[in-house]
Tab-separated table of C-alpha atoms in Angstrom:
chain	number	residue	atom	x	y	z
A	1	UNK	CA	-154.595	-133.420	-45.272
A	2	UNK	CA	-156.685	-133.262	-48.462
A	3	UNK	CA	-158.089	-129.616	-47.604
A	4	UNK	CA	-157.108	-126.774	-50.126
A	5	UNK	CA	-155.014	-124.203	-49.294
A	6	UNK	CA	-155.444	-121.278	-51.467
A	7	UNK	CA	-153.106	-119.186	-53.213
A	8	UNK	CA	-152.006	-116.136	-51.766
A	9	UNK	CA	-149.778	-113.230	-52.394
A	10	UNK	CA	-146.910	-112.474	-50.057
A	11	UNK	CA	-144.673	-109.598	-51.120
A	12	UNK	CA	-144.487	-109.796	-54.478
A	13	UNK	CA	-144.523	-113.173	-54.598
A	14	UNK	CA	-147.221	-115.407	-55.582
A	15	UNK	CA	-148.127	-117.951	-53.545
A	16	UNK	CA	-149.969	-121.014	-55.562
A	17	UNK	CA	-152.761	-123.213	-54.403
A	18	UNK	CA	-152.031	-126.064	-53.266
A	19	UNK	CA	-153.623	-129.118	-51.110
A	20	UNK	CA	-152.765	-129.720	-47.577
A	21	UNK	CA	-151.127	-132.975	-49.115
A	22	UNK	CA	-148.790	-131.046	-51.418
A	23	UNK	CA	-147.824	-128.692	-48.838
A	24	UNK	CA	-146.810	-131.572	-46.743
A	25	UNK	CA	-144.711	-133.036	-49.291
A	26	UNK	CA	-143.438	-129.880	-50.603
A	27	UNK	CA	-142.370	-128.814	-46.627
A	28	UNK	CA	-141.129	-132.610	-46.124
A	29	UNK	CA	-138.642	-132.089	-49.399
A	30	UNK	CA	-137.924	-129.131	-48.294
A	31	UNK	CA	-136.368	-129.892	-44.515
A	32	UNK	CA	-134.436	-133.430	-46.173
A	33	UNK	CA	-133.007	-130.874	-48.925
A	34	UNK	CA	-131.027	-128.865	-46.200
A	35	UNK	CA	-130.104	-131.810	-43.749
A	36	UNK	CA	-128.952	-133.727	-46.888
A	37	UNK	CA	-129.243	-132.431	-49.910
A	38	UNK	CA	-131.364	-132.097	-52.782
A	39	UNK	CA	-129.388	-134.948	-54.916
A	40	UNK	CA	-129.757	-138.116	-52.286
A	41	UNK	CA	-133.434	-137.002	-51.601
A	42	UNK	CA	-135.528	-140.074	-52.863
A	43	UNK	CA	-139.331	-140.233	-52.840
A	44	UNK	CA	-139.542	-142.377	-50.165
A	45	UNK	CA	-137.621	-140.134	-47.741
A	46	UNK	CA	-139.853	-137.427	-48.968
A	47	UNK	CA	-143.002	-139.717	-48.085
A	48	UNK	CA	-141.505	-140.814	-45.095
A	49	UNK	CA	-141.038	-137.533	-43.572
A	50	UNK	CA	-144.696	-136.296	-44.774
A	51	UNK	CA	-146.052	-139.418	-43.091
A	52	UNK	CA	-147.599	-140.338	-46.230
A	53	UNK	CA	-147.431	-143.253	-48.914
A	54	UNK	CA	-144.829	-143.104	-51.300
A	55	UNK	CA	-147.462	-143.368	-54.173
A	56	UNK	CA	-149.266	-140.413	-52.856
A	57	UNK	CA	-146.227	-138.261	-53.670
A	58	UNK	CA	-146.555	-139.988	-57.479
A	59	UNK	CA	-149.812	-139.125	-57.299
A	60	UNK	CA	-149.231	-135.236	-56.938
A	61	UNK	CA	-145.785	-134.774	-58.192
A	62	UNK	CA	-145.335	-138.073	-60.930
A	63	UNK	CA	-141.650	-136.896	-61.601
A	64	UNK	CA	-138.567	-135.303	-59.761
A	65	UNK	CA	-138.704	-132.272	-62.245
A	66	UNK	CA	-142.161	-131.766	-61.231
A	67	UNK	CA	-141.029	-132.059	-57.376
A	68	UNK	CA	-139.103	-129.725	-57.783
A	69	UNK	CA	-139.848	-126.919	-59.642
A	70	UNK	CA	-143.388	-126.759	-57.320
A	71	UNK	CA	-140.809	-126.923	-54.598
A	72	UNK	CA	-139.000	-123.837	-55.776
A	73	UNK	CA	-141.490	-122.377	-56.290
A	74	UNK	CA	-142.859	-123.023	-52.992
A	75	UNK	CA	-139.524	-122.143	-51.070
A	76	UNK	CA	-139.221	-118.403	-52.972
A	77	UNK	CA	-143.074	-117.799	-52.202
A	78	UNK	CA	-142.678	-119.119	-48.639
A	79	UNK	CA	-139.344	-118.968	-47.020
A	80	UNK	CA	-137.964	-116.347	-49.268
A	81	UNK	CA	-140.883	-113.981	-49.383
A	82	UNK	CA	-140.376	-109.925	-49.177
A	83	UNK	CA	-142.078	-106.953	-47.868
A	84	UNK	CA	-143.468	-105.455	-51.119
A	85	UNK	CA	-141.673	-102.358	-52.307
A	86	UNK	CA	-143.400	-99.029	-52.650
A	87	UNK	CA	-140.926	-97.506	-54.681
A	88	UNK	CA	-138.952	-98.361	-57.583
A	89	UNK	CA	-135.883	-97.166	-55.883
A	90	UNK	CA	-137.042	-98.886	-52.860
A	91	UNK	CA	-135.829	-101.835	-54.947
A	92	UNK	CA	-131.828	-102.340	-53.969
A	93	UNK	CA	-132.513	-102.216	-50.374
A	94	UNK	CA	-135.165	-105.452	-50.711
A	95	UNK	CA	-132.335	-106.955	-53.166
A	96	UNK	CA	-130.243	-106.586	-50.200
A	97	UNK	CA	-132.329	-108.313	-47.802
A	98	UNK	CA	-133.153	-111.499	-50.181
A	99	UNK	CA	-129.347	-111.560	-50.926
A	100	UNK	CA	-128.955	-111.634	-47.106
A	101	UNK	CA	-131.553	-114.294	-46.602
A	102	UNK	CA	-130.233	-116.596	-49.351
A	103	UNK	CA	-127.555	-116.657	-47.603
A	104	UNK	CA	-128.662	-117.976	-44.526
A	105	UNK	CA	-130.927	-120.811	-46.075
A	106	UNK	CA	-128.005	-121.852	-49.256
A	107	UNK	CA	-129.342	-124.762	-49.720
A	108	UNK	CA	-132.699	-124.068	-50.339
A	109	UNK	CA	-131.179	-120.599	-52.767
A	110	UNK	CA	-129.262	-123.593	-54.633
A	111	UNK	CA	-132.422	-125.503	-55.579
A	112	UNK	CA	-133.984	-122.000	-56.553
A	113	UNK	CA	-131.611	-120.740	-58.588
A	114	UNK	CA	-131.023	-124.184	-60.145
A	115	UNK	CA	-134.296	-124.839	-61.290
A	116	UNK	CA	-134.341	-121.651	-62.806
A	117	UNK	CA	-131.075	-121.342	-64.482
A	118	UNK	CA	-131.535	-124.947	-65.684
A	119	UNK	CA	-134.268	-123.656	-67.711
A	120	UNK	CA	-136.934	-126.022	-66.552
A	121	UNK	CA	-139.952	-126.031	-68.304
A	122	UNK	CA	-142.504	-123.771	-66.241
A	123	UNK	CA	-139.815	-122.432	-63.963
A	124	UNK	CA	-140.550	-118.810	-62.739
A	125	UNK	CA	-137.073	-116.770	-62.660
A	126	UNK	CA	-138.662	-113.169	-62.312
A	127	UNK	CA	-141.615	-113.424	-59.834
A	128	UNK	CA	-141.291	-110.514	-58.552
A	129	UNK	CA	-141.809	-108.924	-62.587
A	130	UNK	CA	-145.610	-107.506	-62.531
A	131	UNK	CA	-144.470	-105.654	-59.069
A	132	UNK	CA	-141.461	-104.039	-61.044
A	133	UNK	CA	-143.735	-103.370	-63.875
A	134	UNK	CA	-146.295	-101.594	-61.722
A	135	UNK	CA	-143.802	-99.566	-59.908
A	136	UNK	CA	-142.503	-98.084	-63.389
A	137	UNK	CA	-145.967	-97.627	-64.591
A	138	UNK	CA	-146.522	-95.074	-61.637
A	139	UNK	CA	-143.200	-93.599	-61.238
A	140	UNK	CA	-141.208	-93.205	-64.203
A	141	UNK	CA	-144.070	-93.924	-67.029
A	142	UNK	CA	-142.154	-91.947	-69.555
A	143	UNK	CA	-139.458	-94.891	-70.452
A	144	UNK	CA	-140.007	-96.085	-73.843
A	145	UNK	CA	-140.694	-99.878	-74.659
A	146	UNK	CA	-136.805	-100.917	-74.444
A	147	UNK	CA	-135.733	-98.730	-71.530
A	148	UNK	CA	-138.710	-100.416	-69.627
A	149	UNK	CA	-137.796	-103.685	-70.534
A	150	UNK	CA	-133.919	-103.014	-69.791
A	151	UNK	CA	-134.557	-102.039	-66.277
A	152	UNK	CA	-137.009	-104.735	-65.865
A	153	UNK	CA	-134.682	-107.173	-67.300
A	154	UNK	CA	-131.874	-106.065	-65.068
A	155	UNK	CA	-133.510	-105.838	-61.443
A	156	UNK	CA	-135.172	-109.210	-61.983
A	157	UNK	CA	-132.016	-110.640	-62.655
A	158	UNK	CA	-130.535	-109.499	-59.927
A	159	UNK	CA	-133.395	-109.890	-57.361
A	160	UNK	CA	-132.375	-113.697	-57.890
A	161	UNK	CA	-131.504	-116.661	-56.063
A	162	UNK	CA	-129.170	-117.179	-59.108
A	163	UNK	CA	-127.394	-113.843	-59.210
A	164	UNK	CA	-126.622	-114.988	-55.429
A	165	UNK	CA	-125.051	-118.368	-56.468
A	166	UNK	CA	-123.168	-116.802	-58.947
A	167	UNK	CA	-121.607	-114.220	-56.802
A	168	UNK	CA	-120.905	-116.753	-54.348
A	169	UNK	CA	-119.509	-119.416	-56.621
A	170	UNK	CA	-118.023	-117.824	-59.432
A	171	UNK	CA	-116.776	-115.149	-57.389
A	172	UNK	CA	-116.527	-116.390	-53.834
A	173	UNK	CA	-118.322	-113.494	-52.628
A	174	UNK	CA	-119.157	-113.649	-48.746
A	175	UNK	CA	-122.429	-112.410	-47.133
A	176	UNK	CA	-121.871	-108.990	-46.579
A	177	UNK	CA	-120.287	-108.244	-50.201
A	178	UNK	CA	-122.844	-110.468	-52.150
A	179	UNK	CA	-125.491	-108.239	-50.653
A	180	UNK	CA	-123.425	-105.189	-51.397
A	181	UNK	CA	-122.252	-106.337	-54.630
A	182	UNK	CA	-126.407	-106.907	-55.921
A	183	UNK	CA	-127.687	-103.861	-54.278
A	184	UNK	CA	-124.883	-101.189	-55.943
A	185	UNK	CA	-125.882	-102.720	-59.355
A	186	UNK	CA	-129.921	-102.375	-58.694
A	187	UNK	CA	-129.251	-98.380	-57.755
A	188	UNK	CA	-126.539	-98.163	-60.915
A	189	UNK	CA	-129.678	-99.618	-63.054
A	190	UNK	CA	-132.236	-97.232	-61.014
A	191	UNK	CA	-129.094	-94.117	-61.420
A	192	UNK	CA	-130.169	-93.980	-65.562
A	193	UNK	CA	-133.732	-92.955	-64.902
A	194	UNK	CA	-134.039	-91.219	-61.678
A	195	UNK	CA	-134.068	-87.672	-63.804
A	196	UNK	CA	-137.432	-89.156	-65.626
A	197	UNK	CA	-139.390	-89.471	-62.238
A	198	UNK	CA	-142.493	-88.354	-62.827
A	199	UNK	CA	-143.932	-85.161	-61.214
């Protein structure tokens, strides 16, 4: 299990290197969080389920912070991960679609969007940033600093794990409007700049 496994892109979504050991554990975590939970998940269930010593999981990941931010991380690179847009405006249908798949995986959205709305130290809330930044760059290079940043700002928050817990909990949003709800405010952001498309 020591092997490396390099980091990869997938989607817009960074993947980061990690040993064969650490993917075990993070994978292990992982499975326990959605049969029971990410609160009653000791160490030792974690090493259990990795077939692995409890220290080793000390070893790699010496506190439960650092468990889990890697694994949320891990989970939005790996079991959230997106085809990569092509298009700015491409952008509320593949909010849509992650809306959608947090959905069918809500515990594993919970720990995302938990980790980053908790404001861990290190925690990664806009991932999918550099893609949106490209995008603009090629399409619609004409925005000034604080228009740029505005969209930016806005379709990162809402191509979150956390904009889905907060329509589902604050607002007891199902599937279907959650998804609807999160991709009509990504093309009411996109709406403002359409008319500075470049040629």
């Amino acid at each position: 299990m020591g092997e490396a496994v390099t980091g990869a892109v997938t989607g817009s979504r960074a993947v980061p290197a990690l040993s064969g050991t650490q993917v075990a554990i993070l994978a292990a975590y992982v499975e326990l969080i959605e049969e029971i939970g990410s609160d009653d998940v000791s160490f030792r269930l974690v090493a259990r389920r990795a077939g692995i010593a409890e220290r080793t999981v000390f070893r790699n990941f010496p506190t439960r912070v650092d468990l889990l931010l890697a694994t949320a991380t891990w989970i939005e690179a790996t079991v959230f991960v997106r085809e990569e847009s092509h298009s700015i405006f491409d952008i509320p249908l593949a909010i849509r679609d992650a809306m959608q798949r947090y959905d069918e995986r809500p515990e594993l959205a919970h720990v995302v969007a938990e980790t980053a709305m908790r404001g861990v130290s290190g925690a990664a809330p806009s991932l999918g940033r550099p893609h949106l930044e490209r995008l603009l760059d090629a399409e619609v290079p004409s925005l000034d600093a604080a228009q740029r940043r505005a969209v930016i700002a806005a379709l990162s928050h809402l191509d979150s794990a956390a904009t889905w817990v907060t329509f589902r909990r604050e607002f007891g949003m199902d599937r279907r409007d959650i998804a609807d709800a999160a991709a009509w405010a990504a093309e009411a952001v996109l709406d403002s700049i359409r008319d500075r498309v470049a040629p």
